[in-house]
Tab-separated table of C-alpha atoms in Angstrom:
chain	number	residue	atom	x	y	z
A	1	UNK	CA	0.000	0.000	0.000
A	2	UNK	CA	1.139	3.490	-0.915
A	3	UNK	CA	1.752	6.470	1.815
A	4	UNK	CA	-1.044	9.000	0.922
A	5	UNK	CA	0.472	12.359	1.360
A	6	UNK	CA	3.948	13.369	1.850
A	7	UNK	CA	5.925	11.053	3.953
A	8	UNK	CA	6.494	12.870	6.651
A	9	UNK	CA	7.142	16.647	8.000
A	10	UNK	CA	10.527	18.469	7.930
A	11	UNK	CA	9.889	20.405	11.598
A	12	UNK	CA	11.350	18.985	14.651
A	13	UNK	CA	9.865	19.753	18.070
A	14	UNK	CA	11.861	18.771	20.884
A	15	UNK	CA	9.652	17.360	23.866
A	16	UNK	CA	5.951	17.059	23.765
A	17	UNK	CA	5.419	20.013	26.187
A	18	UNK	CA	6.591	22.403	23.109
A	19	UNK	CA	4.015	20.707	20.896
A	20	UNK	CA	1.171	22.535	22.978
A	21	UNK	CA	2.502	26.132	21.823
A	22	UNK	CA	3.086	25.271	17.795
A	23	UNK	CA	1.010	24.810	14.771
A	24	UNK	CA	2.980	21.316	13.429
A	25	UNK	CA	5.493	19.629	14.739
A	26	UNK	CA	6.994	16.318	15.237
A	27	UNK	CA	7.973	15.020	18.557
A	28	UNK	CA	8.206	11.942	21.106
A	29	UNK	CA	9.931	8.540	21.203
A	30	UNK	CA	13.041	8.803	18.173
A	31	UNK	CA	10.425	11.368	16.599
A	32	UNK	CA	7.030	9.045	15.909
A	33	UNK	CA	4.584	11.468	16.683
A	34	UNK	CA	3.244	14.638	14.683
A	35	UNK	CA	1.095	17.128	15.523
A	36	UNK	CA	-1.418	19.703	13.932
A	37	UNK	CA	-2.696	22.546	16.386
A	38	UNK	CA	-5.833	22.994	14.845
A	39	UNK	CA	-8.286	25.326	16.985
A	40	UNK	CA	-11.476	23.366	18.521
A	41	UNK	CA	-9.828	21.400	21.331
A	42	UNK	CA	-12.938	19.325	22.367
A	43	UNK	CA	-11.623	16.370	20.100
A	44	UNK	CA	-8.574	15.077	18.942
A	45	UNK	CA	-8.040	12.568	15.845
A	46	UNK	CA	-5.236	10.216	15.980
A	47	UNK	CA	-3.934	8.547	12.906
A	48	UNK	CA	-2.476	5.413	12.375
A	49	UNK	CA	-0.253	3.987	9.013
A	50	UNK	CA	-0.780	1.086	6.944
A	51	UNK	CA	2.272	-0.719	5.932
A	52	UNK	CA	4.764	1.239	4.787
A	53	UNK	CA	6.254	1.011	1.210
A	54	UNK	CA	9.767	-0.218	1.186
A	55	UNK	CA	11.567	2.673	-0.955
A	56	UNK	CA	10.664	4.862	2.543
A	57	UNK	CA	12.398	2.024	4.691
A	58	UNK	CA	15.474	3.510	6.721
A	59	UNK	CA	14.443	7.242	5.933
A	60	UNK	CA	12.661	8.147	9.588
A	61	UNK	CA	9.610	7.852	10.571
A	62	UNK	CA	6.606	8.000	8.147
A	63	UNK	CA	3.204	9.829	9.071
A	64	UNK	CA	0.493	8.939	6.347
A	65	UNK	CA	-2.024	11.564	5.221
A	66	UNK	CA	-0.583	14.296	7.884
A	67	UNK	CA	-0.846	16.472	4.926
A	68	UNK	CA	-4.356	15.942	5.286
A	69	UNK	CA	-4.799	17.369	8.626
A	70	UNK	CA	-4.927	20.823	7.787
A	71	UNK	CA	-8.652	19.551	6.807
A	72	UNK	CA	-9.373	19.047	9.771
A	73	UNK	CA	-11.037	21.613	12.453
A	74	UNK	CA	-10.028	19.447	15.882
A	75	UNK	CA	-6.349	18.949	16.259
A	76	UNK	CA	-4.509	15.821	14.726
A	77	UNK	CA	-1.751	13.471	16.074
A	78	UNK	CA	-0.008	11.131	13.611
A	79	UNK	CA	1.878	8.355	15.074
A	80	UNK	CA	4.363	6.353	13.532
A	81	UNK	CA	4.671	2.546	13.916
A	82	UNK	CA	8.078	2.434	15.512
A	83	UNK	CA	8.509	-1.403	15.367
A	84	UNK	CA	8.703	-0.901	11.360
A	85	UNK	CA	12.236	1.386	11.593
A	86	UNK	CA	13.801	0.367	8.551
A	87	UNK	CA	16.524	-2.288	10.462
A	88	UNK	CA	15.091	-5.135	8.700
A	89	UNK	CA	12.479	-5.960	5.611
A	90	UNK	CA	9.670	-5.120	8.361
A	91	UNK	CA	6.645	-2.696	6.318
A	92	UNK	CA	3.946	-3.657	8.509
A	93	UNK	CA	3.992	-3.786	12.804
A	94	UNK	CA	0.417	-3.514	13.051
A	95	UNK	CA	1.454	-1.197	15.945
A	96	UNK	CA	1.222	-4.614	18.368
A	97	UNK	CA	4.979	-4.202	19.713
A	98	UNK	CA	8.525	-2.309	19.093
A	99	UNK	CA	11.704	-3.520	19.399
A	100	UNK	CA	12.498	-2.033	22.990
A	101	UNK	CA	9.527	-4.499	24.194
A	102	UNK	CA	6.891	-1.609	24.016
A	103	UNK	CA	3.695	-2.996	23.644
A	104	UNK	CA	-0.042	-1.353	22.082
A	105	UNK	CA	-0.908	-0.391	25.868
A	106	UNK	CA	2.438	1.520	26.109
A	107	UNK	CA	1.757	3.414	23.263
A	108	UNK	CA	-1.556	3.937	23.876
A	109	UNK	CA	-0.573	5.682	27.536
A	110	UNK	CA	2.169	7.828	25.139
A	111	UNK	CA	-1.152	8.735	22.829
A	112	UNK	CA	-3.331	10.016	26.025
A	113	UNK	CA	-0.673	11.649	28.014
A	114	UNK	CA	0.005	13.632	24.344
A	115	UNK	CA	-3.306	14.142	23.883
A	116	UNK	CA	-3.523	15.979	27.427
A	117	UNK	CA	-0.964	17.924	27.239
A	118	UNK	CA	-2.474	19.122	24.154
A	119	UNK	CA	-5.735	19.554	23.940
A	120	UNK	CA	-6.492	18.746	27.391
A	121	UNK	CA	-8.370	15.563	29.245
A	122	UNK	CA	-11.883	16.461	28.406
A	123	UNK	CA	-11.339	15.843	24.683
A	124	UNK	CA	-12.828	13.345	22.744
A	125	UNK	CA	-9.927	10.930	21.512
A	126	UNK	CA	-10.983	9.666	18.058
A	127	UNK	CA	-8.378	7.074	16.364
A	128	UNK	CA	-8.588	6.682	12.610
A	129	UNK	CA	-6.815	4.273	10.560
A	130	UNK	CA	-7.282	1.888	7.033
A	131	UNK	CA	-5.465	-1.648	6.673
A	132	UNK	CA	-2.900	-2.051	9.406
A	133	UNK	CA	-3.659	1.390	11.168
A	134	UNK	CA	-7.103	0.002	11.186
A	135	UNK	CA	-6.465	-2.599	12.997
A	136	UNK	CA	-4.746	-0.387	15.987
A	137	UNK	CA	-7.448	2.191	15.755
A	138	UNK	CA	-10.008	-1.095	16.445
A	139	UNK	CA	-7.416	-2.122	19.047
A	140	UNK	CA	-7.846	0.975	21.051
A	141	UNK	CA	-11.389	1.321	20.871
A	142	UNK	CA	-11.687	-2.485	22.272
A	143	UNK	CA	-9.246	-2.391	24.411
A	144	UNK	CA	-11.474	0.831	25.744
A	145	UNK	CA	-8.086	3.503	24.881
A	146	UNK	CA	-10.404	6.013	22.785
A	147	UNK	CA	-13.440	7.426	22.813
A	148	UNK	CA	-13.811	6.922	18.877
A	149	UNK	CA	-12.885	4.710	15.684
A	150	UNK	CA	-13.424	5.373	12.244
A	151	UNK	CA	-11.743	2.562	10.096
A	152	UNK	CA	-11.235	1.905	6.494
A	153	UNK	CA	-11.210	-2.225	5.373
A	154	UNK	CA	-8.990	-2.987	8.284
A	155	UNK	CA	-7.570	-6.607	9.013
A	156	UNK	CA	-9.097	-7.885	12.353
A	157	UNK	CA	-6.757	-10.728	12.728
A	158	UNK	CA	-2.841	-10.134	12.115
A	159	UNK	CA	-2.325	-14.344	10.990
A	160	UNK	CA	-4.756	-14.092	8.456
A	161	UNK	CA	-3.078	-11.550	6.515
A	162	UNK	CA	-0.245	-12.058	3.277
A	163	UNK	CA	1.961	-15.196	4.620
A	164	UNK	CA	5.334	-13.060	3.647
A	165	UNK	CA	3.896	-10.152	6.235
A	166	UNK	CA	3.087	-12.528	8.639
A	167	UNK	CA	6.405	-14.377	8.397
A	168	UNK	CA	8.459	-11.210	8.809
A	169	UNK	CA	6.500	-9.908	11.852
A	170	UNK	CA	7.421	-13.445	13.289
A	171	UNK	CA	10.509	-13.024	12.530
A	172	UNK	CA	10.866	-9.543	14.422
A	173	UNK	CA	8.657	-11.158	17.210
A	174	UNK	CA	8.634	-14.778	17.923
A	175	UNK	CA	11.088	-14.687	20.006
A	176	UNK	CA	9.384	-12.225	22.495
A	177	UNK	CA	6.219	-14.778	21.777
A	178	UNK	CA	7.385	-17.342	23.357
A	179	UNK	CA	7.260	-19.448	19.958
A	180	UNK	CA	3.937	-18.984	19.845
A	181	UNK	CA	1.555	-16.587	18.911
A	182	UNK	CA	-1.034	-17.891	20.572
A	183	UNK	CA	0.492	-16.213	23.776
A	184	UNK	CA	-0.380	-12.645	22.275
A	185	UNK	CA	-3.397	-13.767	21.159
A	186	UNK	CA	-5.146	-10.265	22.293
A	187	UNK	CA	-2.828	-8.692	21.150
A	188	UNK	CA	-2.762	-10.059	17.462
A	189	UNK	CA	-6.966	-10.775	16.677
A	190	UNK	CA	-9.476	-8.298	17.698
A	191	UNK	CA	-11.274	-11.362	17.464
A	192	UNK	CA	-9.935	-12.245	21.025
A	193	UNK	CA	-9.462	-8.679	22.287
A	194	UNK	CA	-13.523	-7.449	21.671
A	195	UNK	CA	-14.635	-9.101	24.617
A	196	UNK	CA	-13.147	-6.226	27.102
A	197	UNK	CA	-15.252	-3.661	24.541
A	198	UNK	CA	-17.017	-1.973	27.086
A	199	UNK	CA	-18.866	0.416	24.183
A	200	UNK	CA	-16.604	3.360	26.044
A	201	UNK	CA	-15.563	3.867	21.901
A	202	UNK	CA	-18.121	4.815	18.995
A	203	UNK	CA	-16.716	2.651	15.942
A	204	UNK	CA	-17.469	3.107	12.647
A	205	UNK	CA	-16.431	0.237	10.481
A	206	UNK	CA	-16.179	1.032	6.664
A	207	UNK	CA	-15.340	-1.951	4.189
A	208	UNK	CA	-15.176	-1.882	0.357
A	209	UNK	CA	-17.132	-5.023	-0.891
A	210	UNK	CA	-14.623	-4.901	-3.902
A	211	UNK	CA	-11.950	-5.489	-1.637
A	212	UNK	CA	-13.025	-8.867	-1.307
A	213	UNK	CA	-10.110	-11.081	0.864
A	214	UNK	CA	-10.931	-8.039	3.623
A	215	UNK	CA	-14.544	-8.261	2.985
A	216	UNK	CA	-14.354	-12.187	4.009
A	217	UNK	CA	-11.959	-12.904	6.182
A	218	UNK	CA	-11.866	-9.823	8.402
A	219	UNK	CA	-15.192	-7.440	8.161
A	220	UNK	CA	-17.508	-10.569	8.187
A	221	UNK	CA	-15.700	-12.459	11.254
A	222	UNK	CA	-15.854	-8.560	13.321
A	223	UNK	CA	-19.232	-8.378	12.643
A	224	UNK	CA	-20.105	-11.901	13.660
A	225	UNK	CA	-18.011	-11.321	17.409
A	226	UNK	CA	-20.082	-7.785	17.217
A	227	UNK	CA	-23.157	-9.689	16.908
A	228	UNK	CA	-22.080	-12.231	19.871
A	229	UNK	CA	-21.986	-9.006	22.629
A	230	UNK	CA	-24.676	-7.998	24.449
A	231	UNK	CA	-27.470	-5.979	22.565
A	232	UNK	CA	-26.807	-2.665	24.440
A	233	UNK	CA	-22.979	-2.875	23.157
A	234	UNK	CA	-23.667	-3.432	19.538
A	235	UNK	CA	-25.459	-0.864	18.762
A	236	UNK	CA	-21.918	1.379	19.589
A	237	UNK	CA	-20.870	-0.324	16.364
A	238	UNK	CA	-21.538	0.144	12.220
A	239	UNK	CA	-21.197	-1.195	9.666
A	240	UNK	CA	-20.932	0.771	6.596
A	241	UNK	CA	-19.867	-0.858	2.710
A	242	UNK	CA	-19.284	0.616	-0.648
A	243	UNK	CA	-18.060	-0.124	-4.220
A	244	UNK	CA	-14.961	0.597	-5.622
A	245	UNK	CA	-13.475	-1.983	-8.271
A	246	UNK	CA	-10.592	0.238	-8.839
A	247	UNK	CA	-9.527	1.194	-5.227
A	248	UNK	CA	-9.617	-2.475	-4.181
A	249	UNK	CA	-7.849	-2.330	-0.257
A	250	UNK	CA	-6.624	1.312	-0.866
A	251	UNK	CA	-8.337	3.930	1.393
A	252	UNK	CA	-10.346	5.821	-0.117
A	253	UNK	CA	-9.425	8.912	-2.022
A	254	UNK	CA	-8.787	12.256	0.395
A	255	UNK	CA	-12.418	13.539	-0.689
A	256	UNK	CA	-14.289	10.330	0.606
A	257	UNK	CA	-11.963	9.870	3.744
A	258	UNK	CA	-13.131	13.709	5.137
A	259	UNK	CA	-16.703	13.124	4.254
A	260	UNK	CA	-16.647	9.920	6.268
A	261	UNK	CA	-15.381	11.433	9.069
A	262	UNK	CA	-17.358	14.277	8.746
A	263	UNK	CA	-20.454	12.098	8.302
A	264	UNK	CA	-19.499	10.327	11.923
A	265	UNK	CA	-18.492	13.836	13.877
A	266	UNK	CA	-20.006	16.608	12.519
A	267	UNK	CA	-18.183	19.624	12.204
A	268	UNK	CA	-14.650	17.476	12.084
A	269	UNK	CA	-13.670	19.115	9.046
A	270	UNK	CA	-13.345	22.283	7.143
A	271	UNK	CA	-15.271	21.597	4.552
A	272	UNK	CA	-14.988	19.309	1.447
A	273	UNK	CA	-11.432	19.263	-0.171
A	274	UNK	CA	-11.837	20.786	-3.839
A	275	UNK	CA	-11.831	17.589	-6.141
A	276	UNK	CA	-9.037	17.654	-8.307
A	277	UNK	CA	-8.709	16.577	-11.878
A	278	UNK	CA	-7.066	13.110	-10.532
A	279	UNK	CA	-10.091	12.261	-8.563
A	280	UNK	CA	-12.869	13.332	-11.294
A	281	UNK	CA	-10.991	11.083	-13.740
A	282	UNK	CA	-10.858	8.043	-11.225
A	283	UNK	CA	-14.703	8.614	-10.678
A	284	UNK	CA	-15.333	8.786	-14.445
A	285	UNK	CA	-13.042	5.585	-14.820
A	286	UNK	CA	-15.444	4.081	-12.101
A	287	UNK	CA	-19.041	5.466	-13.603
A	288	UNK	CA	-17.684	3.184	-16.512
A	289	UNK	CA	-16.812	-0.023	-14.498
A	290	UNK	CA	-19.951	0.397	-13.397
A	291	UNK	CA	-21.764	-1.123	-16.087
A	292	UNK	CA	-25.274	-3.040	-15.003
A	293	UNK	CA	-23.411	-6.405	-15.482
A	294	UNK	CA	-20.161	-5.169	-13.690
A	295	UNK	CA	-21.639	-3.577	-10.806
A	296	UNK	CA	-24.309	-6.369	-10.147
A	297	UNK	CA	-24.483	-7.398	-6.433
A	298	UNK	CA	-23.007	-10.641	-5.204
A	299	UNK	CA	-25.001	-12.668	-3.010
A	300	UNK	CA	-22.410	-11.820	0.107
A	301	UNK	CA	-23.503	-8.331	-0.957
A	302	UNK	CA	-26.887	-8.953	-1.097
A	303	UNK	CA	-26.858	-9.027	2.854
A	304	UNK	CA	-25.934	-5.300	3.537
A	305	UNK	CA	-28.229	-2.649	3.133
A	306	UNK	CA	-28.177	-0.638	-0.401
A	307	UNK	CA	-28.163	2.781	1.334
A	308	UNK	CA	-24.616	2.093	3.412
A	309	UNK	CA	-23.046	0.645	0.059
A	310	UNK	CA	-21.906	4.299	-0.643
A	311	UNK	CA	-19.684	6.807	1.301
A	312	UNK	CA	-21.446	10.196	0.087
């Protein structure tokens, strides 16, 4: 997966105190955290990355999309995965661990203590994330670390991902795993982690039917442990699908990423980005895959409701 946006800010800000008093910044443990000061303090989005591409391996942390948080009307904080730090062929942590024997949690405490400093402790903390940095903005909402998830076709369960990821994320952490990764087994599946969900977090789950390994082997088994909690916790949780042959597993372009987060918090954003020439020519190449025959339902899809099969 590609890094949307530049790879990562130029400005370094020495301690997190100092990030309270600047615009943008980038900060924290070896530099994995950015910031955008943006002026309604009574939420905070954090962002998480996918897997990194390997050209950017070895060059410092990477923030994906931090370009994008000048869209954005509550303040941003982009953390970078530091278990993926170019030593090795590692492009994708899923946040679970770093090589000093951090784990999620640990992070997670970093996240909230920046977030504090920042914005304060009243504010909503909202973690967004597609892919990999799905899966750690799921983790925090069940492991009850956020007060808000909005993810795009995240994987749910780390070992039932591309066997060459999953080999090299053994590699880096068997050891630690005792030699099995059943021993971190909340720590790898959300599958096994959902039972603390205490509905503390709001998540909003989007999935692209067209991405269809996702669609099957991660969306459908999270809803099915959704649908296994008690009534009054489910209905913190939904669902939402659309169609996009061409985007497959890639988020979604910057214009449908705002308006779903603007669709879940009101008032998130500044308004929709301008669309560019780029994105009207991927819709057009779209409106044209989307022939009657081509953009007939499947029976999988014929389970989900036709008014959530579009972000709009």
């Amino acid at each position: 997966m590609k890094a949307f946006g530049a790879s990562r800010p130029c400005r370094h800000i020495p301690d997190v105190p100092d990030l309270a008093d600047v615009a943008v910044g980038a900060c924290g443990k070896r530099d994995h955290l950015f910031f955008r000061n943006n002026p309604d303090h009574s939420r905070i989005f954090v962002f998480f990355n996918g897997e990194i591409p390997a050209h950017l391996l070895g060059q410092g942390p990477t923030f994906q999309r931090w370009t994008w948080a000048s869209d954005f009307s509550n303040p941003v904080l982009c953390v970078s995965d530091a278990s993926v730090d170019g030593r090795d062929d590692l492009q994708i942590g899923w946040y679970v661990a770093d090589r000093d024997g951090g784990t999620f949690d640990d992070l997670m405490d970093l996240v909230e203590d920046v977030c504090t400093r920042t914005v304060g402790k009243n504010a909503e903390i909202v973690c967004v994330g597609s892919s990999a940095g799905g899966f750690a903005a799921l983790m925090a909402a069940c492991r009850n670390r956020c007060d808000g998830a909005v993810v795009f076709n995240p994987q749910v369960d780390i070992m039932r991902y591309r066997e060459r990821a999953i080999s090299r994320f053994m590699a880096r952490f068997c050891p630690d795993m005792g030699d099995s990764s059943g021993q971190w087994g909340d720590r790898t599946s959300l599958i096994e982690s959902i039972p603390r969900y205490s509905a503390r977090a709001k998540i909003v789950y989007w999935q692209n039917t067209d991405d269809h390994f996702h669609f099957r082997n991660h969306c459908k088994n999270f809803r099915d442990a959704v649908a296994r909690l008690p009534a009054e916790i489910q209905k913190n949780v939904s669902f939402n699908f659309y169609t996009d042959p061409v985007a497959g597993h890639n988020p979604p372009t910057k214009e449908r990423f705002l308006a779903a987060i603007e669709r879940a918090y009101p008032g998130a954003t500044n308004g929709r980005p301008q669309t560019s020439v780029g994105v009207r020519f991927a819709r057009l190449v779209r409106q044209l895959l989307r022939s009657p025959v081509a953009d007939r339902l499947s029976a999988e899809r014929a389970m989900l409701s036709p008014s959530d099969l579009e972000i709009s």
